[in-house]
Amino acid sequence: MSEPTERLVQSLASDLAAVRPLPPLRRMLAGIGGLGLVALGFAFGLRGASLQPFQVASSHPAYLCIWIGLLAVAVGGLVAALAGAVPGRRVAVRTGVALMTAGALLAIAVGGLLAFTGAEAGGAAAAPRAAGICASLALALGIPAAVVGLGFVLRGWPARPLACLLAAAMGAGALGACVTHMTCVQVDALHWMLGHVLGPLFGAALLALPFQVLARSGRRARAA
Amino acid sequence: MGWLSDECEARCRGWMIAAQGGDGEAYERLLRELLPLLRRFVGGRVPEASAVEDVVQNVLLSVHRARHTYRSERPFGPWLRAVARNAVMDYLRSRQRRVLRELPLEAAAGVAGELALETRPRGLSPELRSALERLPSGQREAVELIQIQGLSVAEAARRAGVKPGALKVRAHRGYRALRGLLAEREEL
């Protein structure tokens, strides 16, 4: 062994402190899923529990496509982010990314196509204000999941911190959007696209960017 | 995972779990056990033999800083391999950035490419050697240290006994002069 490496091994071993391992992926996901349920309860409380969204779901395939797509983006994004923060979880990362991509395609392409060519296209006037309210609500509902997901990524050891942060934020945003979509009574293609899909996803992605500074400084602090 | 036998995997996993609990002795055993494997792994991926030991040390530091991300119910090998691969990738990326930053664009496209091609398999071509010899000594030294010996600007500056900024200027002028000399030759 070369002398500097020998010294390094000795100093690492002598300065060793006990560490608390990161919680397992499944437990983290279950926790975030629980937060999603809390957000759903909160949204129902805020907007009033109504059966109308379920009636919409049964009569509009676009509504269902968007909902399933958002759910896939939420689960896939969070799986990819949480697995990406732990070395050696490549398969889980790839599965999460694939699920996220498929979900985004389903919500944006298939859902959008069905909505804009179906009866929803001529529905209620797509007031930008209503879309803004839904997008903001989706982001607000996704915040608890985002805090947990981003916190996990910052605590972990991601090979690609920015990609993990983006995936976590978009997954949490999609979770909030999923809940918003379930509780919204509007039947309008443009409203769904702007307020339930694109607004929350892009908003969440933008919110993730400042966290990269935290990720960098955290890594530097641990390296010091 | 191919590079940890079942026995080694079990031993390393036990030591890693003990290390997470703060057992320095187990940790030292673990790191010593890993060193030959890491040297082989890094040696196969890092082009400069002189950098292998530095990258191995970076891998050891990464193992140390990321040790809280290992879960005892999961195999140790893939975790270690991912940590080592990330450290190697970090090194290769920073090397790439260093090369691009330290070379002026036109030199990177021209002279540096020629130098890299010329020096690796069969040494400098007579044209390049004679052009290098015609450079002022300071510029020649800067080009040789950075391009032929593959040192970073900081290392090369230390070796030449000048500040890094001054060495960069010399190297820049050297590349420009070399380009001129080589172009002159081509015209003849």
XYZ file of C-alpha atoms in Angstrom:
412
model
C 0.000 0.000 0.000
C 1.355 3.431 -0.888
C 2.131 5.688 2.050
C -0.575 8.356 1.476
C -3.223 5.647 1.002
C -2.042 3.935 4.190
C -2.323 7.221 6.063
C -5.770 7.841 4.601
C -7.072 4.406 5.645
C -5.743 4.905 9.156
C -7.198 8.392 9.493
C -10.609 7.338 8.135
C -10.735 4.403 10.539
C -9.572 6.420 13.543
C -12.019 9.298 12.906
C -14.957 6.976 12.284
C -18.279 8.010 13.791
C -21.453 5.934 13.937
C -24.014 6.816 11.264
C -27.755 6.242 10.960
C -28.450 4.399 7.691
C -31.011 5.903 5.326
C -34.466 4.330 5.655
C -35.370 1.669 3.083
C -36.914 2.799 -0.195
C -40.242 1.067 0.416
C -40.715 2.775 3.756
C -39.950 6.163 2.240
C -42.432 5.568 -0.570
C -45.079 4.387 1.870
C -44.535 7.545 3.928
C -44.899 9.747 0.859
C -47.997 7.777 -0.195
C -49.448 8.506 3.243
C -48.763 12.196 2.698
C -50.647 11.914 -0.611
C -53.672 10.524 1.230
C -53.491 13.347 3.774
C -53.362 15.829 0.866
C -56.414 14.147 -0.678
C -58.337 14.468 2.579
C -57.278 18.112 2.818
C -58.347 18.835 -0.776
C -61.741 17.205 -0.243
C -62.135 19.266 2.920
C -61.173 22.431 1.040
C -63.309 21.909 -2.065
C -66.078 19.884 -0.507
C -66.452 16.161 -1.111
C -68.387 15.633 -4.299
C -69.156 12.697 -6.532
C -68.937 14.833 -9.659
C -65.256 14.120 -10.376
C -66.027 10.393 -10.293
C -68.934 10.905 -12.653
C -66.588 12.828 -14.955
C -64.073 9.998 -14.718
C -66.580 7.408 -15.782
C -67.731 9.364 -18.821
C -64.467 10.946 -20.062
C -61.575 8.642 -21.007
C -59.257 11.669 -21.234
C -59.879 12.401 -17.551
C -58.837 8.863 -16.620
C -55.787 8.933 -18.909
C -54.592 12.145 -17.298
C -55.193 10.812 -13.805
C -53.398 7.500 -14.415
C -50.571 9.349 -16.197
C -50.121 11.750 -13.286
C -50.111 8.881 -10.822
C -47.429 7.111 -12.872
C -45.327 10.299 -13.014
C -45.699 10.660 -9.237
C -44.719 7.079 -8.410
C -42.028 6.876 -11.110
C -40.489 10.241 -10.249
C -40.309 9.501 -6.556
C -38.928 5.988 -7.107
C -36.280 7.320 -9.502
C -35.304 10.130 -7.139
C -35.151 8.049 -3.974
C -33.338 5.164 -5.664
C -30.977 7.556 -7.428
C -29.905 8.967 -4.077
C -28.568 5.553 -3.023
C -25.593 3.992 -4.852
C -26.257 0.649 -6.519
C -30.007 1.022 -7.201
C -29.709 1.352 -10.963
C -32.575 -1.027 -11.774
C -34.978 0.874 -9.531
C -33.837 4.169 -11.065
C -34.445 2.883 -14.592
C -37.841 1.487 -13.625
C -38.792 4.833 -12.081
C -37.630 6.808 -15.112
C -39.512 4.464 -17.465
C -42.675 4.784 -15.388
C -42.312 8.547 -15.243
C -41.820 8.830 -19.008
C -44.754 6.535 -19.755
C -46.927 8.502 -17.313
C -45.967 11.838 -18.862
C -46.749 10.503 -22.356
C -50.072 9.121 -21.191
C -51.098 12.331 -19.434
C -49.821 14.830 -21.973
C -50.006 13.075 -25.334
C -52.814 10.540 -24.989
C -54.844 12.487 -22.409
C -54.355 15.733 -24.307
C -55.285 14.184 -27.645
C -58.411 12.558 -26.243
C -59.413 15.707 -24.364
C -58.910 18.136 -27.229
C -60.695 15.918 -29.737
C -63.506 14.898 -27.372
C -66.460 16.619 -25.812
C -64.161 18.287 -23.229
C -62.746 20.598 -25.905
C -65.943 22.598 -26.004
C -66.563 22.506 -22.265
C -66.333 25.357 -19.803
C -64.314 28.363 -20.905
C -60.686 27.789 -20.027
C -60.141 30.740 -17.787
C -56.419 31.069 -17.098
C -57.267 32.089 -13.551
C -58.995 28.756 -12.834
C -56.023 26.882 -14.281
C -53.691 28.979 -12.138
C -55.696 28.159 -9.014
C -55.586 24.421 -9.736
C -51.860 24.500 -10.564
C -51.106 26.419 -7.359
C -53.233 24.038 -5.308
C -51.460 21.056 -6.881
C -48.073 22.531 -6.014
C -49.189 23.343 -2.466
C -50.547 19.818 -1.977
C -47.292 18.368 -3.282
C -45.106 20.366 -0.898
C -45.057 17.843 2.003
C -44.114 15.013 -0.369
C -41.525 17.269 -2.007
C -39.960 18.173 1.329
C -39.610 14.486 2.259
C -38.359 13.454 -1.197
C -35.922 16.330 -1.617
C -34.703 15.875 1.953
C -33.967 12.226 1.239
C -32.081 13.119 -1.943
C -30.033 15.735 -0.102
C -29.183 13.222 2.637
C -28.210 10.520 0.157
C -25.285 10.215 -2.236
C -26.754 10.784 -5.710
C -24.505 10.420 -8.727
C -26.662 13.004 -10.549
C -28.018 15.378 -7.900
C -29.894 17.695 -10.278
C -31.664 14.820 -12.052
C -32.659 13.309 -8.684
C -33.931 16.651 -7.388
C -35.944 17.229 -10.560
C -37.431 13.733 -10.410
C -38.357 14.157 -6.735
C -39.927 17.569 -7.292
C -41.844 16.502 -10.398
C -43.014 13.330 -8.667
C -44.289 15.355 -5.715
C -45.856 17.918 -8.051
C -47.575 15.122 -9.965
C -48.862 13.681 -6.679
C -50.401 17.053 -5.827
C -51.782 17.317 -9.370
C -53.296 13.845 -9.090
C -55.174 14.905 -5.952
C -56.225 18.200 -7.558
C -57.475 16.388 -10.661
C -59.575 14.089 -8.471
C -61.250 16.982 -6.691
C -61.738 19.415 -9.590
C -65.203 19.704 -11.090
C -64.147 21.535 -14.280
C -64.621 19.625 -17.531
C -62.371 21.380 -19.982
C -59.416 20.098 -21.976
C -57.311 23.250 -21.748
C -57.976 23.595 -18.033
C -56.891 19.996 -17.440
C -53.728 20.431 -19.476
C -52.670 23.776 -18.002
C -53.964 23.509 -14.457
C -53.579 19.798 -13.772
C -50.650 18.623 -15.884
C -48.268 21.171 -17.370
C -48.546 23.868 -14.692
C -47.832 21.614 -11.702
C -45.081 19.635 -13.464
C -43.178 22.667 -14.761
C -43.769 24.574 -11.531
C -42.387 21.706 -9.487
C -39.375 21.367 -11.793
C -38.604 25.075 -11.344
C -38.978 24.796 -7.574
C -36.352 22.027 -7.535
C -33.611 24.186 -9.026
C -32.730 26.168 -5.874
C -32.290 22.875 -4.048
C -29.292 22.133 -6.222
C -27.400 24.830 -4.388
C -28.248 23.029 -1.138
C -27.136 19.712 -2.630
C -23.803 21.203 -3.683
C -23.135 22.912 -0.374
C -24.191 19.769 1.516
C -21.733 17.686 -0.478
C -18.992 20.228 0.104
C -19.738 20.266 3.838
C -19.497 16.474 4.009
C -16.296 16.548 1.979
C -14.677 19.038 4.354
C -21.147 -8.733 -8.906
C -18.147 -10.542 -10.287
C -15.384 -8.870 -8.326
C -16.440 -9.855 -4.795
C -16.535 -13.553 -4.030
C -19.371 -14.803 -1.820
C -16.983 -15.049 1.128
C -15.606 -11.575 0.559
C -19.125 -10.190 0.141
C -20.211 -11.678 3.476
C -17.074 -10.444 5.255
C -17.336 -6.943 3.798
C -21.018 -6.689 4.587
C -20.363 -7.612 8.224
C -17.536 -5.094 8.498
C -19.621 -2.384 6.847
C -22.511 -2.912 9.254
C -20.070 -2.770 12.163
C -18.512 0.385 10.680
C -21.910 2.054 10.481
C -22.124 1.428 14.212
C -18.780 3.176 14.716
C -16.387 0.175 14.848
C -13.113 1.641 13.547
C -11.255 -1.678 13.602
C -13.825 -3.375 11.357
C -13.761 -0.347 9.083
C -9.991 -0.465 8.698
C -10.197 -4.176 7.838
C -12.886 -3.419 5.284
C -10.904 -0.665 3.580
C -7.749 -2.812 3.467
C -9.709 -5.700 1.967
C -11.177 -3.412 -0.683
C -7.949 -1.730 -1.764
C -6.669 -4.355 -4.252
C -10.132 -4.641 -5.797
C -10.437 -0.887 -6.120
C -6.969 -0.575 -7.645
C -7.912 -3.139 -10.297
C -11.274 -1.463 -10.924
C -9.845 2.043 -11.172
C -6.753 0.911 -13.091
C -8.966 -0.482 -15.830
C -10.852 2.779 -16.257
C -8.394 5.618 -15.679
C -6.009 6.156 -18.597
C -3.107 7.682 -16.627
C -1.355 5.162 -14.400
C -0.066 8.044 -12.265
C -3.629 9.059 -11.343
C -4.854 5.614 -10.270
C -3.773 5.908 -6.639
C -5.365 9.372 -6.356
C -8.664 8.060 -7.728
C -8.498 5.037 -5.393
C -8.144 7.480 -2.496
C -11.159 9.405 -3.801
C -13.133 6.158 -3.882
C -12.155 5.486 -0.257
C -13.325 8.990 0.683
C -16.596 8.449 -1.189
C -17.134 5.135 0.605
C -16.558 6.979 3.868
C -18.946 9.850 3.075
C -21.644 7.639 1.580
C -21.479 4.874 4.204
C -24.855 5.894 5.650
C -26.518 5.046 2.304
C -25.647 1.340 2.578
C -28.533 -0.847 3.791
C -27.602 -4.042 5.574
C -30.317 -6.114 3.847
C -28.864 -5.340 0.407
C -25.694 -6.806 -1.147
C -22.531 -4.815 -0.546
C -20.878 -5.413 -3.937
C -23.257 -3.403 -6.167
C -23.247 -0.547 -3.660
C -19.443 -0.430 -3.628
C -19.249 -0.733 -7.396
C -21.647 2.202 -7.845
C -19.664 4.361 -5.410
C -16.406 3.477 -7.177
C -17.900 4.051 -10.625
C -19.215 7.473 -9.591
C -15.810 8.480 -8.229
C -14.122 7.365 -11.456
C -16.712 9.243 -13.526
C -16.152 12.370 -11.410
C -12.440 12.115 -12.096
C -12.899 11.566 -15.834
C -15.333 14.483 -16.078
C -13.017 16.839 -14.175
C -10.107 15.695 -16.343
C -12.117 16.438 -19.451
C -13.089 19.885 -18.127
C -9.490 20.604 -17.179
C -8.223 19.742 -20.622
C -10.901 21.867 -22.300
C -10.414 24.798 -19.927
C -6.677 24.815 -20.143
C -6.504 24.755 -23.913
C -7.528 27.646 -26.092
C -10.206 26.503 -28.524
C -8.143 26.705 -31.632
C -5.284 24.874 -29.969
C -7.621 22.224 -28.646
C -8.877 21.620 -32.146
C -5.508 21.706 -33.772
C -2.210 21.417 -32.014
C -3.385 19.627 -28.896
C -5.160 17.006 -30.967
C -2.041 16.470 -33.009
C 0.106 16.321 -29.904
C -2.170 13.792 -28.270
C -2.216 11.624 -31.370
C 1.487 11.968 -31.922
C 2.671 11.298 -28.410
C 0.599 8.266 -27.476
C 1.509 5.437 -29.775
C 4.835 6.274 -31.331
C 6.286 9.486 -29.908
C 6.494 12.902 -31.557
C 6.681 13.151 -35.321
C 9.875 14.800 -36.658
C 7.842 17.843 -37.838
C 6.295 18.386 -34.437
C 9.576 17.782 -32.644
C 11.410 20.298 -34.795
C 8.565 22.833 -34.352
C 8.681 22.317 -30.589
C 12.451 22.837 -30.567
C 12.029 26.174 -32.303
C 9.792 27.500 -29.517
C 11.290 29.746 -26.812
C 12.285 27.592 -23.839
C 9.497 28.820 -21.535
C 6.774 28.100 -24.071
C 8.300 24.739 -24.970
C 8.442 23.717 -21.327
C 4.794 24.730 -20.772
C 3.558 22.779 -23.807
C 5.624 19.718 -22.903
C 4.505 19.653 -19.278
C 0.812 20.046 -20.087
C 0.430 18.203 -23.358
C 3.152 15.581 -23.403
C 3.521 14.789 -19.729
C -0.214 15.320 -19.135
C 0.171 17.413 -15.977
C -2.520 19.789 -14.752
C -1.776 23.503 -15.001
C -1.216 23.686 -11.240
C 1.234 20.765 -11.273
C 2.996 22.013 -14.365
C 3.323 25.498 -12.877
C 4.834 24.050 -9.710
C 7.285 22.032 -11.779
C 8.238 25.062 -13.892
C 8.518 27.296 -10.828
C 6.023 29.893 -12.110
C 2.472 30.915 -11.252
C -0.343 28.958 -12.960
C -1.541 32.090 -14.769
C 1.917 32.692 -16.209
C 2.196 29.080 -17.309
C -1.166 29.268 -19.047
C -0.043 32.334 -20.953
C 3.169 30.587 -22.000
C 1.274 27.481 -23.089
C -1.235 29.600 -25.018
C 1.554 31.423 -26.845
C 3.281 28.108 -27.433
C 0.184 26.585 -29.057
C -0.212 29.623 -31.280
C 3.425 29.560 -32.299
C 3.277 25.816 -32.967
C 0.239 26.262 -35.155
C 2.056 28.921 -37.119
C 5.172 26.794 -37.511
C 3.215 23.711 -38.563
C 1.133 25.728 -41.036
C 4.337 27.212 -42.492
C 5.691 23.705 -43.033
C 2.512 22.585 -44.751
C 2.675 25.549 -47.133
C 6.235 24.594 -48.077
